[in-house]
Amino acid sequence: MDESAPLLKIENLNVRFSHRGKSVHALRGIDISFYKDEIHGLVGESGSGKTVTATSIMGLLPRPSAEIISGSVFYKGKNLLLMPEDELRTYRGRAISMVFQEPAKYLNPAFKIGGQIEEMVMLHMGLSKVAAKARARELLKLVGLGRDGRVLDAYPHELSSGMKQRAMIAIAISCNPDFLIADEPTTALDVTLQKQILKLIRTLKNIENMGVLFISHDLGVIREIADRISVIYAGKIVESAGKESLFNKPMHPYTRLLMLSIPDARHRGRKLATIPGQVLDATSTPEGCLFAPRCPLAEQRCFSLTPELVEHEKGHLAACHFAGKSWNL
Amino acid sequence: MIARRSQKIVFSLAVLYLLMLVAAAIAAPLLSPYSPSEQYLDRRFHAPSLDNLLGTDNLGRDILTRLLYGARSALIVGLVAVSIAFSLGGLVGLLAGMGPKHIDSVLMLLMDSLLSFPTILLAITVVSFMGYGLVQVMVALGVISSPVFARLVRAETLSVKTEGYVEAARALGTPPAKIVVKHIIPNIMGKVIVQCSLTFAQAVVIESSLSYLGVGTQPPAASWGLMLKDARNYLAQAPWMAMYPGLCLALTVLAFNIIGDSLSERFNPRLG
């Protein structure tokens, strides 16, 4: 496979949720590419479509309420959205894996940690019980739970939340996935644990050469871990760039405002910015730029002309009429 | 603290009682020199004595012996009825909980209509169609008790189905059958076991009731309900005839309910 080709590519993904006659446009044409050996941070407010993007990739959108209107998700050239469920299942957990937000909820309380890892590798890799046990021990060591054999035989409730998240990560990477989705894996943890888990994910990425999609609402966390960052707003990618490029020269006013809203030790005493208004009501589909109603730069054309996601500098894409021009907030 | 401890003691007593009952029922022929059905007409209405520890009945049969053999039918009926209700109701509940909506609706409608009849009435109807006897009672009770299990298993399945670990299992490529066996069933078993205990108690009562009404265990076989029926005419003359089977019945039901409650609290610590 061509090294420069994306490992996973989402094209023009439109997803709508309908419930009792009401419909919500959750994703409005997502375009995003993920590469091998790269941590791609996806940042956005609550309800902006981060998790829906992740569940679309996994083919786990709740049916029948969710409907994919258009778009495709290509994994190594194959469109996952057209794949039959049985075939898709062989990809899940094996090729594409996932870590969830609240480890306490995502581990089965009735089984020991070791058993839960063994089940995965026996299912996907066809290992024998003995080999699976060895693999489980090895994985726990890898995520930093290997100091004693205790965790292997522990039930989830016997572990602290940091340990649970490590165990969850061990399960997720147990079958050497090519691509790992981490949906707010640190949000439920306190700051010190957060740091450790971020470091762990980075280390594992380096060992396994995985592509990683790291989802968070916290640009501060994303900044720490991501190589490339995409900003999602109201179901659309508004800006996507390498970390340095994005932080040095944000091209979308929303990105800029998000940056101003994270505390920074270098600018002590600076008032943190807040973005007035709230995320666009997903039931409506207005003309023009979706951020226009909250944008300090908005002018007439922003309300009528939809800005496309265009590459303005090498590897730096933005969907804004002002992108590439100089402006200040 | 004291409440906790006394609760534990009560639980242990209930378990102990049931273990003894089971052991005594199994070992009945060894424990008693008498036959449960042979009549000794020269020894009618003997009050409790060293020969007949709990007295004799209107046909001279030893009450203690009949109690032990009666325990056999009570326990066997309970066991078989609960097993049938557990498997039938559990299967229906799982199908309803996991399957598509229309299957759920049809199955639950069926179960609800079964549930809407008074239990004893339904039991008598079923038994009168299939004929009187212990086997019929067991099958009837099993079928009648299954809606409770179906409803419970369905509700629990629906709730466990939305748990994170089930979602995670799906996200990690676990096939549906394996999700049911590995993730759903182990996490609903607690409540189902509690229900087994309560249904067991109910089955024992209904078996006695049916025997009392003459459609259950048929004479001369022994059953607590049958003993109560015989005793009804001699309450003043030989009160022990009614007292001991009544006591056994009450204690057994109490023991199962205590065990059910304790287990329920153990599985749901938040209630305690």
CSV table of N, CA, C and O in Angstrom, one decimal, chain B residues 161-255:
chain,number,residue,atom,x,y,z
B,161,LYS,N,-28.8,-4.3,27.6
B,161,LYS,CA,-28.4,-4.2,26.2
B,161,LYS,C,-27.8,-2.8,25.9
B,161,LYS,O,-27.0,-2.6,25.0
B,162,THR,N,-28.3,-1.8,26.7
B,162,THR,CA,-27.8,-0.4,26.4
B,162,THR,C,-26.6,-0.1,27.2
B,162,THR,O,-26.1,1.0,27.2
B,163,GLU,N,-26.1,-1.1,28.0
B,163,GLU,CA,-24.9,-0.8,28.9
B,163,GLU,C,-23.7,-0.6,28.0
B,163,GLU,O,-23.6,-1.1,26.9
B,164,GLY,N,-22.7,0.2,28.5
B,164,GLY,CA,-21.5,0.5,27.8
B,164,GLY,C,-20.8,-0.8,27.4
B,164,GLY,O,-20.3,-0.9,26.2
B,165,TYR,N,-20.7,-1.8,28.2
B,165,TYR,CA,-19.9,-3.0,27.9
B,165,TYR,C,-20.5,-3.8,26.8
B,165,TYR,O,-19.7,-4.4,26.0
B,166,VAL,N,-21.8,-3.7,26.6
B,166,VAL,CA,-22.4,-4.4,25.4
B,166,VAL,C,-22.1,-3.6,24.2
B,166,VAL,O,-21.7,-4.2,23.1
B,167,GLU,N,-22.2,-2.3,24.2
B,167,GLU,CA,-21.8,-1.4,23.1
B,167,GLU,C,-20.3,-1.7,22.8
B,167,GLU,O,-19.9,-1.8,21.6
B,168,ALA,N,-19.5,-1.7,23.8
B,168,ALA,CA,-18.1,-2.0,23.6
B,168,ALA,C,-17.8,-3.3,22.9
B,168,ALA,O,-17.0,-3.4,22.0
B,169,ALA,N,-18.6,-4.3,23.4
B,169,ALA,CA,-18.4,-5.6,22.8
B,169,ALA,C,-18.8,-5.6,21.3
B,169,ALA,O,-18.1,-6.2,20.5
B,170,ARG,N,-19.8,-4.9,21.0
B,170,ARG,CA,-20.2,-4.7,19.6
B,170,ARG,C,-19.1,-4.0,18.8
B,170,ARG,O,-18.7,-4.4,17.7
B,171,ALA,N,-18.6,-2.9,19.4
B,171,ALA,CA,-17.6,-2.1,18.7
B,171,ALA,C,-16.3,-2.9,18.5
B,171,ALA,O,-15.6,-2.6,17.6
B,172,LEU,N,-16.1,-3.9,19.4
B,172,LEU,CA,-14.9,-4.7,19.2
B,172,LEU,C,-15.2,-6.0,18.5
B,172,LEU,O,-14.4,-7.0,18.5
B,173,GLY,N,-16.3,-6.1,17.8
B,173,GLY,CA,-16.5,-7.2,16.8
B,173,GLY,C,-17.0,-8.5,17.4
B,173,GLY,O,-16.9,-9.5,16.8
B,174,THR,N,-17.6,-8.4,18.6
B,174,THR,CA,-18.2,-9.7,19.1
B,174,THR,C,-19.5,-10.0,18.4
B,174,THR,O,-20.4,-9.2,18.3
B,175,PRO,N,-19.6,-11.3,18.0
B,175,PRO,CA,-20.9,-11.7,17.3
B,175,PRO,C,-22.1,-11.7,18.2
B,175,PRO,O,-21.9,-11.9,19.4
B,176,PRO,N,-23.3,-11.4,17.7
B,176,PRO,CA,-24.5,-11.3,18.6
B,176,PRO,C,-24.7,-12.4,19.5
B,176,PRO,O,-25.0,-12.2,20.7
B,177,ALA,N,-24.5,-13.7,19.1
B,177,ALA,CA,-24.8,-14.8,19.9
B,177,ALA,C,-23.8,-14.8,21.1
B,177,ALA,O,-24.2,-15.0,22.3
B,178,LYS,N,-22.6,-14.4,20.9
B,178,LYS,CA,-21.6,-14.4,21.9
B,178,LYS,C,-21.9,-13.2,22.9
B,178,LYS,O,-21.7,-13.3,24.1
B,179,ILE,N,-22.5,-12.1,22.4
B,179,ILE,CA,-22.8,-11.0,23.2
B,179,ILE,C,-23.9,-11.4,24.2
B,179,ILE,O,-23.8,-11.2,25.4
B,180,VAL,N,-24.9,-12.2,23.7
B,180,VAL,CA,-25.9,-12.7,24.6
B,180,VAL,C,-25.4,-13.6,25.7
B,180,VAL,O,-25.6,-13.4,26.9
B,181,VAL,N,-24.5,-14.6,25.3
B,181,VAL,CA,-24.0,-15.5,26.3
B,181,VAL,C,-23.0,-14.9,27.2
B,181,VAL,O,-23.1,-15.2,28.4
B,182,LYS,N,-22.2,-14.1,26.7
B,182,LYS,CA,-21.1,-13.6,27.5
B,182,LYS,C,-21.4,-12.3,28.3
B,182,LYS,O,-20.8,-12.0,29.4
B,183,HIS,N,-22.2,-11.5,27.7
B,183,HIS,CA,-22.4,-10.1,28.3
B,183,HIS,C,-23.8,-9.9,28.9
B,183,HIS,O,-24.0,-9.3,29.9
B,184,ILE,N,-24.9,-10.4,28.2
B,184,ILE,CA,-26.2,-10.2,28.7
B,184,ILE,C,-26.5,-11.2,29.8
B,184,ILE,O,-26.8,-10.8,30.9
B,185,ILE,N,-26.5,-12.5,29.5
B,185,ILE,CA,-26.9,-13.5,30.5
B,185,ILE,C,-26.2,-13.3,31.8
B,185,ILE,O,-26.8,-13.3,32.9
B,186,PRO,N,-24.9,-13.3,31.9
B,186,PRO,CA,-24.2,-13.2,33.2
B,186,PRO,C,-24.7,-12.0,34.0
B,186,PRO,O,-24.7,-12.0,35.2
B,187,ASN,N,-25.0,-10.9,33.3
B,187,ASN,CA,-25.4,-9.7,34.0
B,187,ASN,C,-26.8,-9.6,34.4
B,187,ASN,O,-27.3,-8.7,35.1
B,188,ILE,N,-27.7,-10.6,34.0
B,188,ILE,CA,-29.1,-10.5,34.4
B,188,ILE,C,-29.3,-11.7,35.4
B,188,ILE,O,-30.4,-11.8,36.0
B,189,MET,N,-28.4,-12.6,35.5
B,189,MET,CA,-28.6,-13.8,36.3
B,189,MET,C,-29.0,-13.5,37.8
B,189,MET,O,-29.8,-14.2,38.3
B,190,GLY,N,-28.4,-12.5,38.3
B,190,GLY,CA,-28.7,-12.2,39.7
B,190,GLY,C,-30.2,-12.1,40.0
B,190,GLY,O,-30.7,-12.8,40.9
B,191,LYS,N,-30.9,-11.2,39.3
B,191,LYS,CA,-32.3,-11.0,39.5
B,191,LYS,C,-33.1,-12.3,39.1
B,191,LYS,O,-34.1,-12.6,39.7
B,192,VAL,N,-32.6,-13.0,38.1
B,192,VAL,CA,-33.3,-14.2,37.7
B,192,VAL,C,-33.3,-15.3,38.9
B,192,VAL,O,-34.3,-16.0,39.1
B,193,ILE,N,-32.1,-15.4,39.5
B,193,ILE,CA,-32.0,-16.3,40.6
B,193,ILE,C,-32.9,-16.0,41.7
B,193,ILE,O,-33.6,-16.8,42.3
B,194,VAL,N,-33.0,-14.7,42.0
B,194,VAL,CA,-33.9,-14.3,43.1
B,194,VAL,C,-35.4,-14.7,42.7
B,194,VAL,O,-36.1,-15.2,43.5
B,195,GLN,N,-35.7,-14.5,41.4
B,195,GLN,CA,-37.1,-14.9,41.0
B,195,GLN,C,-37.3,-16.4,41.1
B,195,GLN,O,-38.4,-16.8,41.5
B,196,CYS,N,-36.2,-17.2,40.9
B,196,CYS,CA,-36.3,-18.6,41.0
B,196,CYS,C,-36.7,-19.0,42.4
B,196,CYS,O,-37.6,-19.8,42.6
B,197,SER,N,-36.1,-18.3,43.4
B,197,SER,CA,-36.4,-18.6,44.8
B,197,SER,C,-37.9,-18.3,45.1
B,197,SER,O,-38.6,-19.1,45.8
B,198,LEU,N,-38.3,-17.1,44.6
B,198,LEU,CA,-39.7,-16.7,44.9
B,198,LEU,C,-40.7,-17.6,44.2
B,198,LEU,O,-41.7,-18.0,44.8
B,199,THR,N,-40.4,-18.0,43.0
B,199,THR,CA,-41.3,-18.9,42.2
B,199,THR,C,-41.3,-20.2,42.9
B,199,THR,O,-42.4,-20.9,42.9
B,200,PHE,N,-40.2,-20.7,43.4
B,200,PHE,CA,-40.2,-22.0,44.1
B,200,PHE,C,-41.2,-22.0,45.2
B,200,PHE,O,-42.0,-22.9,45.4
B,201,ALA,N,-41.1,-20.9,46.0
B,201,ALA,CA,-42.1,-20.8,47.2
B,201,ALA,C,-43.5,-20.9,46.7
B,201,ALA,O,-44.4,-21.6,47.2
B,202,GLN,N,-43.8,-20.1,45.6
B,202,GLN,CA,-45.1,-20.1,45.1
B,202,GLN,C,-45.5,-21.4,44.6
B,202,GLN,O,-46.7,-21.9,44.8
B,203,ALA,N,-44.6,-22.1,43.9
B,203,ALA,CA,-44.9,-23.5,43.4
B,203,ALA,C,-45.3,-24.4,44.5
B,203,ALA,O,-46.2,-25.2,44.4
B,204,VAL,N,-44.6,-24.3,45.6
B,204,VAL,CA,-44.9,-25.2,46.8
B,204,VAL,C,-46.3,-25.0,47.3
B,204,VAL,O,-47.1,-25.9,47.5
B,205,VAL,N,-46.6,-23.7,47.4
B,205,VAL,CA,-48.0,-23.3,47.9
B,205,VAL,C,-49.1,-23.8,46.9
B,205,VAL,O,-50.1,-24.5,47.3
B,206,ILE,N,-48.8,-23.6,45.6
B,206,ILE,CA,-49.8,-24.0,44.6
B,206,ILE,C,-50.0,-25.5,44.5
B,206,ILE,O,-51.1,-26.0,44.4
B,207,GLU,N,-48.9,-26.2,44.6
B,207,GLU,CA,-48.9,-27.7,44.6
B,207,GLU,C,-49.8,-28.1,45.8
B,207,GLU,O,-50.7,-29.0,45.6
B,208,SER,N,-49.6,-27.6,47.0
B,208,SER,CA,-50.4,-27.9,48.1
B,208,SER,C,-51.9,-27.6,47.9
B,208,SER,O,-52.8,-28.3,48.2
B,209,SER,N,-52.1,-26.4,47.3
B,209,SER,CA,-53.5,-26.0,47.1
B,209,SER,C,-54.2,-26.9,46.2
B,209,SER,O,-55.3,-27.3,46.4
B,210,LEU,N,-53.5,-27.3,45.1
B,210,LEU,CA,-54.1,-28.2,44.1
B,210,LEU,C,-54.4,-29.5,44.7
B,210,LEU,O,-55.4,-30.1,44.5
B,211,SER,N,-53.4,-30.0,45.5
B,211,SER,CA,-53.7,-31.3,46.2
B,211,SER,C,-54.8,-31.2,47.2
B,211,SER,O,-55.6,-32.1,47.3
B,212,TYR,N,-54.9,-30.1,47.9
B,212,TYR,CA,-56.0,-29.8,48.8
B,212,TYR,C,-57.3,-29.8,48.1
B,212,TYR,O,-58.3,-30.4,48.6
B,213,LEU,N,-57.3,-29.3,46.9
B,213,LEU,CA,-58.5,-29.2,46.1
B,213,LEU,C,-58.8,-30.6,45.4
B,213,LEU,O,-59.9,-30.7,44.7
B,214,GLY,N,-57.9,-31.5,45.5
B,214,GLY,CA,-58.1,-32.8,44.9
B,214,GLY,C,-57.6,-33.0,43.5
B,214,GLY,O,-57.9,-34.0,42.9
B,215,VAL,N,-57.0,-32.0,42.9
B,215,VAL,CA,-56.5,-32.2,41.5
B,215,VAL,C,-55.0,-32.3,41.4
B,215,VAL,O,-54.5,-32.4,40.3
B,216,GLY,N,-54.3,-32.3,42.5
B,216,GLY,CA,-52.9,-32.4,42.5
B,216,GLY,C,-52.4,-33.8,42.8
B,216,GLY,O,-52.9,-34.8,42.1
B,217,THR,N,-51.6,-34.0,43.8
B,217,THR,CA,-51.1,-35.3,44.2
B,217,THR,C,-52.3,-36.2,44.6
B,217,THR,O,-53.2,-35.7,45.3
B,218,GLN,N,-52.3,-37.4,44.0
B,218,GLN,CA,-53.5,-38.2,44.3
B,218,GLN,C,-53.2,-39.2,45.4
B,218,GLN,O,-52.1,-39.8,45.5
B,219,PRO,N,-54.2,-39.4,46.3
B,219,PRO,CA,-54.0,-40.4,47.4
B,219,PRO,C,-53.8,-41.8,46.8
B,219,PRO,O,-54.3,-42.0,45.7
B,220,PRO,N,-53.1,-42.6,47.4
B,220,PRO,CA,-52.6,-42.5,48.8
B,220,PRO,C,-51.2,-41.8,48.8
B,220,PRO,O,-50.6,-41.8,49.9
B,221,ALA,N,-50.7,-41.3,47.7
B,221,ALA,CA,-49.3,-40.6,47.8
B,221,ALA,C,-49.4,-39.5,48.8
B,221,ALA,O,-50.5,-39.0,49.1
B,222,ALA,N,-48.3,-39.1,49.4
B,222,ALA,CA,-48.3,-38.1,50.4
B,222,ALA,C,-48.0,-36.7,49.8
B,222,ALA,O,-47.2,-36.5,49.0
B,223,SER,N,-48.7,-35.7,50.3
B,223,SER,CA,-48.5,-34.3,50.0
B,223,SER,C,-49.0,-33.5,51.1
B,223,SER,O,-50.0,-33.8,51.8
B,224,TRP,N,-48.3,-32.4,51.4
B,224,TRP,CA,-48.8,-31.6,52.5
B,224,TRP,C,-50.2,-31.1,52.3
B,224,TRP,O,-51.0,-31.0,53.3
B,225,GLY,N,-50.5,-30.7,51.1
B,225,GLY,CA,-51.9,-30.2,50.8
B,225,GLY,C,-52.9,-31.3,51.0
B,225,GLY,O,-54.0,-31.1,51.6
B,226,LEU,N,-52.5,-32.5,50.6
B,226,LEU,CA,-53.4,-33.7,50.8
B,226,LEU,C,-53.6,-34.0,52.3
B,226,LEU,O,-54.7,-34.3,52.8
B,227,MET,N,-52.5,-33.8,53.1
B,227,MET,CA,-52.6,-34.1,54.5
B,227,MET,C,-53.5,-33.0,55.2
B,227,MET,O,-54.3,-33.3,56.1
B,228,LEU,N,-53.5,-31.8,54.7
B,228,LEU,CA,-54.3,-30.7,55.3
B,228,LEU,C,-55.8,-31.0,54.9
B,228,LEU,O,-56.7,-30.8,55.7
B,229,LYS,N,-56.0,-31.6,53.7
B,229,LYS,CA,-57.3,-31.9,53.3
B,229,LYS,C,-57.9,-33.0,54.2
B,229,LYS,O,-59.1,-32.9,54.7
B,230,ASP,N,-57.1,-34.0,54.5
B,230,ASP,CA,-57.6,-35.1,55.4
B,230,ASP,C,-57.8,-34.5,56.8
B,230,ASP,O,-58.8,-35.0,57.4
B,231,ALA,N,-57.0,-33.6,57.2
B,231,ALA,CA,-57.1,-33.1,58.6
B,231,ALA,C,-58.3,-32.2,58.8
B,231,ALA,O,-58.8,-32.1,59.9
B,232,ARG,N,-58.8,-31.7,57.7
B,232,ARG,CA,-59.9,-30.7,57.8
B,232,ARG,C,-61.1,-31.2,58.6
B,232,ARG,O,-61.6,-30.4,59.4
B,233,ASN,N,-61.4,-32.5,58.5
B,233,ASN,CA,-62.6,-33.0,59.2
B,233,ASN,C,-62.3,-33.3,60.7
B,233,ASN,O,-63.3,-33.6,61.4
B,234,TYR,N,-61.1,-33.3,61.1
B,234,TYR,CA,-60.8,-33.8,62.4
B,234,TYR,C,-60.0,-32.8,63.2
B,234,TYR,O,-59.2,-33.1,64.1
B,235,LEU,N,-60.3,-31.5,62.9
B,235,LEU,CA,-59.5,-30.4,63.6
B,235,LEU,C,-59.6,-30.5,65.1
B,235,LEU,O,-58.6,-30.2,65.8
B,236,ALA,N,-60.8,-30.7,65.6
B,236,ALA,CA,-60.9,-30.7,67.0
B,236,ALA,C,-60.4,-32.0,67.6
B,236,ALA,O,-59.7,-32.0,68.7
B,237,GLN,N,-60.6,-33.1,66.9
B,237,GLN,CA,-60.2,-34.4,67.4
B,237,GLN,C,-58.7,-34.6,67.4
B,237,GLN,O,-58.1,-35.2,68.3
B,238,ALA,N,-58.1,-34.2,66.3
B,238,ALA,CA,-56.7,-34.5,66.1
B,238,ALA,C,-56.0,-33.3,65.5
B,238,ALA,O,-55.6,-33.3,64.3
B,239,PRO,N,-55.8,-32.2,66.3
B,239,PRO,CA,-55.2,-31.0,65.7
B,239,PRO,C,-53.8,-31.2,65.1
B,239,PRO,O,-53.5,-30.5,64.2
B,240,TRP,N,-53.1,-32.2,65.6
B,240,TRP,CA,-51.7,-32.4,65.1
B,240,TRP,C,-51.7,-32.7,63.6
B,240,TRP,O,-50.8,-32.5,62.9
B,241,MET,N,-52.8,-33.3,63.2
B,241,MET,CA,-52.9,-33.7,61.8
B,241,MET,C,-52.8,-32.5,60.9
B,241,MET,O,-52.3,-32.6,59.8
B,242,ALA,N,-53.4,-31.3,61.3
B,242,ALA,CA,-53.3,-30.1,60.5
B,242,ALA,C,-52.1,-29.3,60.8
B,242,ALA,O,-51.5,-28.6,59.9
B,243,MET,N,-51.7,-29.3,62.1
B,243,MET,CA,-50.7,-28.4,62.5
B,243,MET,C,-49.4,-28.6,61.8
B,243,MET,O,-48.7,-27.7,61.3
B,244,TYR,N,-48.9,-29.9,61.8
B,244,TYR,CA,-47.5,-30.1,61.3
B,244,TYR,C,-47.4,-29.9,59.8
B,244,TYR,O,-46.4,-29.2,59.4
B,245,PRO,N,-48.3,-30.4,59.0
B,245,PRO,CA,-48.1,-30.1,57.5
B,245,PRO,C,-48.3,-28.6,57.3
B,245,PRO,O,-47.5,-28.0,56.5
B,246,GLY,N,-49.2,-27.9,58.0
B,246,GLY,CA,-49.3,-26.4,57.9
B,246,GLY,C,-48.0,-25.7,58.2
B,246,GLY,O,-47.5,-24.8,57.5
B,247,LEU,N,-47.4,-26.2,59.3
B,247,LEU,CA,-46.1,-25.6,59.8
B,247,LEU,C,-45.0,-25.8,58.8
B,247,LEU,O,-44.3,-24.9,58.4
B,248,CYS,N,-44.9,-27.0,58.2
B,248,CYS,CA,-43.9,-27.3,57.2
B,248,CYS,C,-44.1,-26.4,56.0
B,248,CYS,O,-43.1,-25.8,55.5
B,249,LEU,N,-45.3,-26.3,55.6
B,249,LEU,CA,-45.6,-25.5,54.4
B,249,LEU,C,-45.2,-24.0,54.7
B,249,LEU,O,-44.5,-23.4,53.9
B,250,ALA,N,-45.6,-23.5,55.8
B,250,ALA,CA,-45.3,-22.1,56.1
B,250,ALA,C,-43.8,-21.9,56.2
B,250,ALA,O,-43.3,-20.9,55.7
B,251,LEU,N,-43.1,-22.8,56.9
B,251,LEU,CA,-41.7,-22.6,57.1
B,251,LEU,C,-41.0,-22.7,55.8
B,251,LEU,O,-40.0,-21.9,55.5
B,252,THR,N,-41.4,-23.6,54.9
B,252,THR,CA,-40.7,-23.8,53.6
B,252,THR,C,-40.9,-22.5,52.8
B,252,THR,O,-39.9,-22.0,52.2
B,253,VAL,N,-42.1,-22.0,52.7
B,253,VAL,CA,-42.3,-20.8,51.9
B,253,VAL,C,-41.6,-19.6,52.5
B,253,VAL,O,-40.9,-18.9,51.8
B,254,LEU,N,-41.6,-19.5,53.8
B,254,LEU,CA,-40.9,-18.4,54.5
B,254,LEU,C,-39.4,-18.5,54.2
B,254,LEU,O,-38.7,-17.5,53.8
B,255,ALA,N,-38.8,-19.8,54.2
B,255,ALA,CA,-37.4,-19.9,54.0
B,255,ALA,C,-37.0,-19.5,52.6
B,255,ALA,O,-36.1,-18.7,52.4
